[in-house]
Structure formats: C-alpha cells, structure tokens
Tab-separated table of C-alpha atoms and ligand atoms in Angstrom:
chain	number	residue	atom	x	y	z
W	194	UNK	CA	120.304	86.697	92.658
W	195	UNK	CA	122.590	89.870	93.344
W	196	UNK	CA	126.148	88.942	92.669
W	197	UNK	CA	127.459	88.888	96.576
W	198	UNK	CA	124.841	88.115	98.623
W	199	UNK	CA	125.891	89.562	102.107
W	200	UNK	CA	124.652	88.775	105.252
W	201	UNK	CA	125.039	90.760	108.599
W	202	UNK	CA	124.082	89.160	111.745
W	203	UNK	CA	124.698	89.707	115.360
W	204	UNK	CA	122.734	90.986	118.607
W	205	UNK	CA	120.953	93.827	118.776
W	206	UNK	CA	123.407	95.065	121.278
W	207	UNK	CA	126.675	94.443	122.555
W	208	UNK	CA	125.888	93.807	126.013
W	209	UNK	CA	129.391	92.326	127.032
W	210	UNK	CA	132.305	91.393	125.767
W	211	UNK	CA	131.630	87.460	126.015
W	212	UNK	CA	128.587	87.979	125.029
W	213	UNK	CA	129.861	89.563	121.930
W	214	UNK	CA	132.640	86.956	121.245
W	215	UNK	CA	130.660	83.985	122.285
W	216	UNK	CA	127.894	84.868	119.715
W	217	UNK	CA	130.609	85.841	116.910
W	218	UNK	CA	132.330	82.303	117.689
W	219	UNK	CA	128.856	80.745	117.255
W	220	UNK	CA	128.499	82.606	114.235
W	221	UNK	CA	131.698	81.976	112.931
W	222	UNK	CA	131.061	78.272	113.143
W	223	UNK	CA	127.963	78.456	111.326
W	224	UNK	CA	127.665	80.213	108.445
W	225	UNK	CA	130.662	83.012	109.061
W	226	UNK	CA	128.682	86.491	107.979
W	227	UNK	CA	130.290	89.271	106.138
W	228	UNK	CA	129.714	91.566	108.780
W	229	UNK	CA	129.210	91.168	112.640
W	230	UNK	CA	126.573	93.896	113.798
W	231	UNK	CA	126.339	95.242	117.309
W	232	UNK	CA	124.652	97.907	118.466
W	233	UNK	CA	127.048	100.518	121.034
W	234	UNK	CA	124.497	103.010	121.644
W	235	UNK	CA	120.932	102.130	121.369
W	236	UNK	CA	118.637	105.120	119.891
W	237	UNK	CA	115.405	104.146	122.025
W	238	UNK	CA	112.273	105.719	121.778
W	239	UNK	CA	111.908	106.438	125.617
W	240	UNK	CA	114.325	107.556	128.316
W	241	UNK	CA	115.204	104.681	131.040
W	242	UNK	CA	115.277	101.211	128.650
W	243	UNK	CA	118.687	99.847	128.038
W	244	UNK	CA	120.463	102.289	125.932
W	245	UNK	CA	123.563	100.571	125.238
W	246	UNK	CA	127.202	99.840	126.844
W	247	UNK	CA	128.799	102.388	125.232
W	248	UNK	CA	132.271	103.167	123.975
W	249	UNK	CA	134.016	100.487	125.275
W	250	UNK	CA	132.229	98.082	123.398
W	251	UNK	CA	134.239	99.129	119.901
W	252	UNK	CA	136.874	97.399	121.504
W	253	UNK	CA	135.056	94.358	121.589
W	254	UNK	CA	133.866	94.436	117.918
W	255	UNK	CA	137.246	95.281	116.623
W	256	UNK	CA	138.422	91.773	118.478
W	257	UNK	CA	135.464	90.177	116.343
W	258	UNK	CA	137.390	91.407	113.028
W	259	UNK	CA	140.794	90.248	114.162
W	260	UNK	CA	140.006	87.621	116.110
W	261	UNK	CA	137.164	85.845	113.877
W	262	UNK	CA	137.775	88.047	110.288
W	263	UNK	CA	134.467	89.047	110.654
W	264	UNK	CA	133.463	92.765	109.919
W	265	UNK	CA	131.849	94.442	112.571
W	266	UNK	CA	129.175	97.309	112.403
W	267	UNK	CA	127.613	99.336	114.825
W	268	UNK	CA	125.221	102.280	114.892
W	269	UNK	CA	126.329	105.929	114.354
W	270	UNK	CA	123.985	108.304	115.100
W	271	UNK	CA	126.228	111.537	115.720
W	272	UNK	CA	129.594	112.764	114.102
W	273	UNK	CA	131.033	111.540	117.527
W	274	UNK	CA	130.008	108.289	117.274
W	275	UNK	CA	131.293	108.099	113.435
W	276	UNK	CA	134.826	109.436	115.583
W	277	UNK	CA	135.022	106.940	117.619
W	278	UNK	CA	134.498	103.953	114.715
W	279	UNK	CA	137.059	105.353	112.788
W	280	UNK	CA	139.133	105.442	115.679
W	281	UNK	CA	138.587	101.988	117.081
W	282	UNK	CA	138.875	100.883	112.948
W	283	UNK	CA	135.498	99.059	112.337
W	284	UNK	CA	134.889	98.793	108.969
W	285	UNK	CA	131.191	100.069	108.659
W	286	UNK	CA	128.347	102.048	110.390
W	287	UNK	CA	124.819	102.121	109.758
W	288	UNK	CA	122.762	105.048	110.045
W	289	UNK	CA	119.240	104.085	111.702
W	290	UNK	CA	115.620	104.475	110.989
W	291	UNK	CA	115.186	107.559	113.842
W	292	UNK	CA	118.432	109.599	112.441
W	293	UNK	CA	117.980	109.023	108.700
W	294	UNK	CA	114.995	111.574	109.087
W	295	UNK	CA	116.835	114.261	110.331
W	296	UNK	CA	118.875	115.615	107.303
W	297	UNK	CA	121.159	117.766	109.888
W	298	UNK	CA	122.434	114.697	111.701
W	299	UNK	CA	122.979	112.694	108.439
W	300	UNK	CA	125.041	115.721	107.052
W	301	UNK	CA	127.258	116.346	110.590
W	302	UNK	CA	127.909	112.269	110.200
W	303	UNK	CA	128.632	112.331	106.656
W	304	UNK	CA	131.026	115.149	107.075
W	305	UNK	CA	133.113	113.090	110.125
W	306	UNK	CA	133.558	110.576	107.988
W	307	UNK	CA	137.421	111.260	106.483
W	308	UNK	CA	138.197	107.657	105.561
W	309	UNK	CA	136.178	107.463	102.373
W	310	UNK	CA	136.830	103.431	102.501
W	311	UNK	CA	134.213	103.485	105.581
W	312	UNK	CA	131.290	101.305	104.463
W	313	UNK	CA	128.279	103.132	105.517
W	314	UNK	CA	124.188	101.040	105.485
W	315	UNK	CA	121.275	103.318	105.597
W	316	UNK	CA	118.573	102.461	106.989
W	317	UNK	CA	114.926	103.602	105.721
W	318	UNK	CA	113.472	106.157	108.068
W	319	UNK	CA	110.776	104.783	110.368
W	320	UNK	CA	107.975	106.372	108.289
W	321	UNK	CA	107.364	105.530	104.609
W	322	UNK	CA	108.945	108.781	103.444
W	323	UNK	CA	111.556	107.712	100.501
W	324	UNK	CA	112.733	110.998	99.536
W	325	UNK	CA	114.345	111.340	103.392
W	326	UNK	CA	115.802	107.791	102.900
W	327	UNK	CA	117.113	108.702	98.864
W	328	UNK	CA	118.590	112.043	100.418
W	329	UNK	CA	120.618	110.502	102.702
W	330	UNK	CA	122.417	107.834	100.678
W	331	UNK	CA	122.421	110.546	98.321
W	332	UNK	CA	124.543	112.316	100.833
W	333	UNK	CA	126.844	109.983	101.740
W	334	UNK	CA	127.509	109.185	97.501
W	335	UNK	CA	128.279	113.044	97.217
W	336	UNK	CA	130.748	113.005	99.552
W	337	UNK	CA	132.427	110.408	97.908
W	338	UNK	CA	131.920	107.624	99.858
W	339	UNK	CA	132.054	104.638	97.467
W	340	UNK	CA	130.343	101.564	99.582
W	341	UNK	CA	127.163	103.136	100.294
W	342	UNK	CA	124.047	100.239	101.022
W	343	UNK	CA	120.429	100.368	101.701
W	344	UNK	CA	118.841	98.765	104.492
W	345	UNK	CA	115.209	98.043	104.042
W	346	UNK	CA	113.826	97.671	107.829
W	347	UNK	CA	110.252	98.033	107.256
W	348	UNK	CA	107.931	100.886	108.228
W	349	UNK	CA	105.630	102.063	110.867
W	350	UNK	CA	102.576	100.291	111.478
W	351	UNK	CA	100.012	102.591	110.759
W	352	UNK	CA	97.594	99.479	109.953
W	353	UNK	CA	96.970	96.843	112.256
W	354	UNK	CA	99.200	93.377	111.373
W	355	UNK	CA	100.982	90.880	112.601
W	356	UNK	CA	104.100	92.627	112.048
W	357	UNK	CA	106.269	94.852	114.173
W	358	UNK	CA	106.847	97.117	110.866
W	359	UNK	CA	105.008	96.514	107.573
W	360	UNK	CA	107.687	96.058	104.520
W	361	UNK	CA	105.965	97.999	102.412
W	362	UNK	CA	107.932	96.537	99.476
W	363	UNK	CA	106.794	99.286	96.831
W	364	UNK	CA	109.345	101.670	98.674
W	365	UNK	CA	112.456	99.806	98.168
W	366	UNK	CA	111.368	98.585	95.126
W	367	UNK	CA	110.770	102.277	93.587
W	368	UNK	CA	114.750	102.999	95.373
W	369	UNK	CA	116.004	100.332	93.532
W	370	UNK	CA	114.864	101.956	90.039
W	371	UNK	CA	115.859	105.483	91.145
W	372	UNK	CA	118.919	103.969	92.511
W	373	UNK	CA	120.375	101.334	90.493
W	374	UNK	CA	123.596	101.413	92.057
W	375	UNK	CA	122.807	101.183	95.569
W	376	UNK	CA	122.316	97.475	96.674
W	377	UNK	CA	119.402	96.860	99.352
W	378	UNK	CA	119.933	94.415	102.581
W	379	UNK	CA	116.578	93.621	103.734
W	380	UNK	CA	116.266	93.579	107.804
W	381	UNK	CA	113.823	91.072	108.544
W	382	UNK	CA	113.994	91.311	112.644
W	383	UNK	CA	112.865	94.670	112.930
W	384	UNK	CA	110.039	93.628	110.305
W	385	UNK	CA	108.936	90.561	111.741
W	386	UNK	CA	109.964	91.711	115.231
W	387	UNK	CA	109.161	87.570	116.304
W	388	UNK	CA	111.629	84.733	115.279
W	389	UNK	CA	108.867	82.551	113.028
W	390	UNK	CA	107.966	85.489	110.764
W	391	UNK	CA	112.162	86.102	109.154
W	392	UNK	CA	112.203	83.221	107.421
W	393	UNK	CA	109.095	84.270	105.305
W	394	UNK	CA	110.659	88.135	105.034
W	395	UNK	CA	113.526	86.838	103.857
W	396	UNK	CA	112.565	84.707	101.312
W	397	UNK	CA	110.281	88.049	100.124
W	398	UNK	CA	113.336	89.660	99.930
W	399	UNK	CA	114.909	87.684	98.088
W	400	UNK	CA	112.416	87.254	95.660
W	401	UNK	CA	112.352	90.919	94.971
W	402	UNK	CA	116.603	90.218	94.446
W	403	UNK	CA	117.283	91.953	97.303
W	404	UNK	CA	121.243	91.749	97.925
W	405	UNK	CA	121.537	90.447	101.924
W	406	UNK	CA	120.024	90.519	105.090
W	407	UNK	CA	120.668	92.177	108.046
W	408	UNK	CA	119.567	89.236	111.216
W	409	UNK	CA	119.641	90.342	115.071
W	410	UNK	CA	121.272	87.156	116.495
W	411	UNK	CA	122.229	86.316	120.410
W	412	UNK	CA	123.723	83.062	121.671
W	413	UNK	CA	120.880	82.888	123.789
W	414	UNK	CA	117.995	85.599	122.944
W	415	UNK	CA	116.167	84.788	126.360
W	416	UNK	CA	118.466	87.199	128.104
W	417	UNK	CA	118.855	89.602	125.777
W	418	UNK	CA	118.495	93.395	127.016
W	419	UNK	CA	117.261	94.857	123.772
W	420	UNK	CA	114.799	93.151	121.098
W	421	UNK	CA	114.931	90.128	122.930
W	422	UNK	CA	111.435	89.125	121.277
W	423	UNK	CA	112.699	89.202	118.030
W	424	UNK	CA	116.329	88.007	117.987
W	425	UNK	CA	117.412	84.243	116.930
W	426	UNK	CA	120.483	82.014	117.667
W	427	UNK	CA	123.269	81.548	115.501
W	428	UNK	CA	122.186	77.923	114.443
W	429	UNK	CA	118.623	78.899	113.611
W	430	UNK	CA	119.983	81.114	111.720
W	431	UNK	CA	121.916	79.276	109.530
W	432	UNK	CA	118.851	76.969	109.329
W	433	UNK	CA	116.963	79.637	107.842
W	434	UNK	CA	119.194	80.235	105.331
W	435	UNK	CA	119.824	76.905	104.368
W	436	UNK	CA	116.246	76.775	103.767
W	437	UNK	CA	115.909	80.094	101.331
W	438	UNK	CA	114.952	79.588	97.764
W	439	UNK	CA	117.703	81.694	96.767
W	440	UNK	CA	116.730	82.506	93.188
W	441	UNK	CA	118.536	83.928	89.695
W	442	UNK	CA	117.775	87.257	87.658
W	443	UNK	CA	118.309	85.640	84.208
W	444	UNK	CA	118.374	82.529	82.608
W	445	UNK	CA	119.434	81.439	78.830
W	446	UNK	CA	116.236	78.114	78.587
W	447	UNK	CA	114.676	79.738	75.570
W	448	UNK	CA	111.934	77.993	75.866
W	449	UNK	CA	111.091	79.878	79.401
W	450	UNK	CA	112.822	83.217	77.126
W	451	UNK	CA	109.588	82.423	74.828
W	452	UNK	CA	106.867	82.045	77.089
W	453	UNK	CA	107.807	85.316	79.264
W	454	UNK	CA	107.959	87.468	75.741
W	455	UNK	CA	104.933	85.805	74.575
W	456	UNK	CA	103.356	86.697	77.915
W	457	UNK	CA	104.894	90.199	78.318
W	458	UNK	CA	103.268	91.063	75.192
W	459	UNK	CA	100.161	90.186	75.972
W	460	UNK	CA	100.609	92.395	79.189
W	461	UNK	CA	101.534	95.350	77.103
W	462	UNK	CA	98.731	94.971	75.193
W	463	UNK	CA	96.597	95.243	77.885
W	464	UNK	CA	98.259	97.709	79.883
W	465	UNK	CA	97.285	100.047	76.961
W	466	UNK	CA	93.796	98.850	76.702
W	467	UNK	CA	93.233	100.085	80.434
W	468	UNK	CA	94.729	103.476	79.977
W	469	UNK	CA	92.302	104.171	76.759
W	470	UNK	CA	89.428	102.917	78.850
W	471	UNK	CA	90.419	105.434	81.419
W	472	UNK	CA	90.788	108.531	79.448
W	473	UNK	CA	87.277	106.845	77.879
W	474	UNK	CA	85.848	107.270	81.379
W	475	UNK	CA	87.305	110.201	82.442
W	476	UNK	CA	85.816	112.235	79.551
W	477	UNK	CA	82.473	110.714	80.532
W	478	UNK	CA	83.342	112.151	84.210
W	479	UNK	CA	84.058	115.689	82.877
W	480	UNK	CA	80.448	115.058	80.760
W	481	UNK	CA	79.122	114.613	83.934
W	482	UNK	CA	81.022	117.351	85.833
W	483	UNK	CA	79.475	120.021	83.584
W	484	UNK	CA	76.127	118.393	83.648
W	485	UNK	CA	76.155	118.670	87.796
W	486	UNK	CA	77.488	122.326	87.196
W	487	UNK	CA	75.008	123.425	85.220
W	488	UNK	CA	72.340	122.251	87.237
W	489	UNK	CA	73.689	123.420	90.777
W	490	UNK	CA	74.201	119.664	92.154
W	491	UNK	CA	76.525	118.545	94.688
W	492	UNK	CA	80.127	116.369	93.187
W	493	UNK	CA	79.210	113.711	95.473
W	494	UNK	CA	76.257	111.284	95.406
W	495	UNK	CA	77.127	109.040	98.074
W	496	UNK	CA	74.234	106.913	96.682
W	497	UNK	CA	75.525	106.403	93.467
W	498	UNK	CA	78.920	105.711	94.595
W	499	UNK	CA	77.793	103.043	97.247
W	500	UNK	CA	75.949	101.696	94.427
W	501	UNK	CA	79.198	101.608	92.360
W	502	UNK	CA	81.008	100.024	94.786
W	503	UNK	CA	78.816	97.094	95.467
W	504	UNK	CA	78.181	96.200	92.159
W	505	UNK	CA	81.805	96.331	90.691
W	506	UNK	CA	82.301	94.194	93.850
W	507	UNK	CA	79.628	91.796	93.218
W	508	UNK	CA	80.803	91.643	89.746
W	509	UNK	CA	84.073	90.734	90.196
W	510	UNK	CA	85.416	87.246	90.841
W	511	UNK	CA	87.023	86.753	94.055
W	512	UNK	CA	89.147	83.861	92.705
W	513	UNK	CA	90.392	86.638	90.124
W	514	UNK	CA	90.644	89.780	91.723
W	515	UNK	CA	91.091	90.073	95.008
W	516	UNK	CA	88.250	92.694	96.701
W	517	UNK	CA	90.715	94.543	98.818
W	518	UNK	CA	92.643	95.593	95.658
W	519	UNK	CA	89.581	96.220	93.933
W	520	UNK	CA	88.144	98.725	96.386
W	521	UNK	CA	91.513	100.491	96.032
W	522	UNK	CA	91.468	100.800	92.528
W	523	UNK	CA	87.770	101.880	92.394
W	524	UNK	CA	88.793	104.482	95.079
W	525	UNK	CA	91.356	105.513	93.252
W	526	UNK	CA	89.606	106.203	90.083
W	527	UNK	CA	86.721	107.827	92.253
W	528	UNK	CA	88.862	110.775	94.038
W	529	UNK	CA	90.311	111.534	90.560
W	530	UNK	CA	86.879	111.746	89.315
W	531	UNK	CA	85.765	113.984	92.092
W	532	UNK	CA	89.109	116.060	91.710
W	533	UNK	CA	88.746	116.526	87.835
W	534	UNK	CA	84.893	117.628	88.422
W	535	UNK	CA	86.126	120.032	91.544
W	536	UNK	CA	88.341	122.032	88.890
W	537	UNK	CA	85.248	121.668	86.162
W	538	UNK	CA	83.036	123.699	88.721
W	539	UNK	CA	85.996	126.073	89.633
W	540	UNK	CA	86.345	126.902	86.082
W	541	UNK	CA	84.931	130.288	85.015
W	542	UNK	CA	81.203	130.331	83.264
N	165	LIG	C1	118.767	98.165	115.261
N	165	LIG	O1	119.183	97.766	114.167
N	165	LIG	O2	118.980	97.609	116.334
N	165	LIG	C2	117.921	99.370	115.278
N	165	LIG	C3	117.828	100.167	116.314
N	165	LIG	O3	117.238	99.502	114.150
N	165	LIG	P1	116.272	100.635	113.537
N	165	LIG	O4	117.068	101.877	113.448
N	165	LIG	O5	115.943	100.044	112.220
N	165	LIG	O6	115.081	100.735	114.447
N	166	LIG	MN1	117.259	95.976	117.438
C-alpha cells in the first residue's frame, strides 16, 4: 500500500453552508478525511443545470479547515478561480476532467498560482488521451509546484457498461511508470456514478496501489443538486472503507519471495517464446505478401480470415483464455499483417 493513503470526501457541491458543515461534522465523526472536497463552481456540460453557489462558498470551506482541521478543495477551472482560493486560503484545487484538455486554461491556472505550497489534483481528461493528462501535471511540476497528484476519474463511455465512465486502468497504470513521482487518487463516484458500484472501484484501486480516493459524500444524497445518483453518506462511507482489503507492495516471507521468482521466470521465459513465434509468423506474412503481389491478389481474404478466427476460437479453451481477449489479440496480429503486406505491395518491383 502507498505510504499515506489519503482520502478526500465531500459533496459534489457546496450547496449551503449547513449543508457543508453538517456533512464535514458527519465526516469528521467518522473517519475524519485528509481533505474536505466541495465543488464552488460546477463545469456542466449544458447551460441551465445547477452550476454552483459560487464565491461565497470558499468561506464556508475555509470554516471546514478551522473549524473541523479538515482540508478543503474545490474546483479551479480559470486563473480567477485559482485567485480567489488563494485568497480565501484553501489548501488545494483540483483541475477537472473538461479543463485538463485545454492546455491554455491549465497554463493561465498554473501561472495564478504564486503560493507554490498550493496542493494542486489533476484530474484525467474526460477522453482517454494521457499525453493531455501527463502535460498538465507536467505543467504544474515545472512551475515548481511541489504537491502535484493525479486523479484517476475514469473515461468516457464509448462502449456500452454499467458504468458512468469506464476506468480504463491501463491509462493510469502506464502514468504511474512514466510518472513515478506523482501519486494517483482514484475517484470512484464519477466511475461508478451509482453508490453499490465504489466499493468494488475502490478495492480495484487499491489493488493496482493506488494512493487514495476521492468519494462525493452528502449528509443526505436524496436532495442533492448535483450527482445526486451517485453520492453516499458519511457513514456508508466509512463502511466501505472499513471493508477494503487494503493490501502491501512488499513482503520479506521468503517462501512467497520463492514462488513469485520461480514463477516470474517461467513468465520470462515465455514472454520470449511468443515474440520469436511472432517474428516466425510475420516472416511467413511477408512470404505471403509477395506471393499475393506477384500474382495481382487482393491483401484481404475475408474468407480466410473468418476461417482464422473461428478456428483459433474453437481451439481455444474458454476456461483458459477468455474469447473476448482472444479476438483482440488475433485482431491485433491481423491489421499488422495486413499493414506489413500494404508496404510489401507499395514497395518498388
Ligand atoms: C467533480 O468532481 O464533481 C467533477 C465535476 O468531476 P469531473 O471533472 O471528473 O467530471
Ligand atoms: Mn460530481
């Protein structure tokens, strides 16, 4: 497990100022977060839905840290907003999923930010593009601010689930090798976007040793006036993290030391097998390529590659291999193969 696991939690919005301090009480009494998040101005899709209180809310969230030593975060989403933060003295901002993809905005609110002790969260933008998400962290590091997080909210939905975003976990995983440094908080309400599905987000999140999570929570979600679906209470909350399997990166059992090296090995092995089998098949496909070329044939013969499919398919066991992954793979392997043939026949005779 990451070192300080931190958790954020807190409505959506700050709708009032009891509503505010009655849910950071409730909090308080539960499982007291590191941070108390609230959004001021609400970034919605459409004009007309509730777009936030406003200004006067920072008040309210600066009461939270005195009054309950919570730290309270909000959204910035303009040098303006990042202004008026400073100014009311939260400690942190986050930057959200629309404004992260819009490396002008990112810049004006990196450059408002003078106090470099501001703790600024980036969200991942709201499609799976992890370059915009790296460049903005990357921003904030150049201009030498020193508590810079990740915030892993999930992606749009370009598939069909269950989910309001899909996690997509290869994205944060791949920022967490380009950036060591920069701890991810996973953000399993805008994820799940229902109640029953965080519990099961966060656990993946911690599995992948994520380093917090960021929870919308309301002393009473019913009335909520943003995300009202998805947010939870203050005591189901702390149920749901009483019930993570909160779980370590290392261990010193040498017997378990053994296994995983004995194992790992194996893997390697293997993992080496495949790519000589591929660079085996691929020469076959270039064989082929020039055979097709120098008989004036089409690249694709969509009966040979249904034929392909089905009986790799057939072949594999299900209890093994699962067939979604498999079709993938062979799809994979099939627009290389079509690629790689494209440039044979582009080649000069
Ligand atoms: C939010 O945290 O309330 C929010 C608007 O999130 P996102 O930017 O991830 O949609
Ligand atoms: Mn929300």
């Amino acid at each position: 497990m990451c070192k300080d696991f931190t958790i954020i939690a807190g409505p959506c919005s700050a709708e009032s100022q009891e509503q505010v301090l009655l849910t950071a009480k409730k909090l308080s009494q539960t499982l007291k977060p590191d941070y108390f998040r609230a959004g001021v101005w609400k970034p919605r899709t459409r004009p007309g839905s509730f777009e936030g209180v406003g200004t006067k809310a920072l008040t309210w969230l600066n009461k939270v840290q005195t009054e309950f030593g919570i730290k309270a975060i909000t959204e910035a989403g303009s040098a303006n907003h990042v202004e008026k933060i400073l100014k009311n003295e939260l400690k942190a901002f986050w930057v959200g999923a629309r404004t992260v993809a819009n490396p002008f905005s990112v810049q004006e609110i990196v450059s408002a930010c003078d106090k470099k002790d501001i703790e600024v969260f980036v969200k991942n933008p709201i499609h799976p593009d992890i370059e915009l998400w790296m460049g903005a962290i990357e921003r904030f590091l150049v201009a030498g601010i020193k508590n810079v997080y990740a915030i892993h909210r999930g992606f749009y939905p370009y598939e069909k689930t269950h989910l309001r975003n899909i996690p997509r976990w290869e994205i944060p995983i791949e920022l967490a090798r380009r950036l060591p440094e920069v701890k991810i908080i996973c953000d399993p309400s805008h994820i799940a976007g229902k109640p029953e599905y965080i519990k099961e987000i966060s656990q993946r999140a911690i599995n992948l040793n994520m380093c917090g999570l960021m929870v919308e929570t309301h002393y009473n979600p019913k009335i909520a006036l943003s995300d009202k679906e998805q947010q939870i209470t203050p005591e189901n909350l702390a149920k749901i993290i009483s019930e993570l399997n909160f779980r370590k990166t290392f261990t010193d059992n040498s017997e378990y030391q053994n296994s995983l090296n004995d194992l790992r090995e194996k893997i390697d092995a293997i993992d080496f097998q495949l790519i000589d089998m591929l660079e085996h098949r691929f020469k076959l496909v270039d064989e082929i390529g020039n055979l097709k070329k120098d008989n004036n044939i089409t690249i694709l013969q969509l009966e040979r590659w249904k034929s392909i499919i089905e009986s790799r398919l057939n072949y594999a066991n299900q209890d093994n291999i699962s067939k979604d992954f498999l079709l993938k793979v062979l799809q994979m392997i099939h627009k290389e193969s079509i690629l790689r043939q494209n440039k044979i026949f582009d080649e000069e005779k």
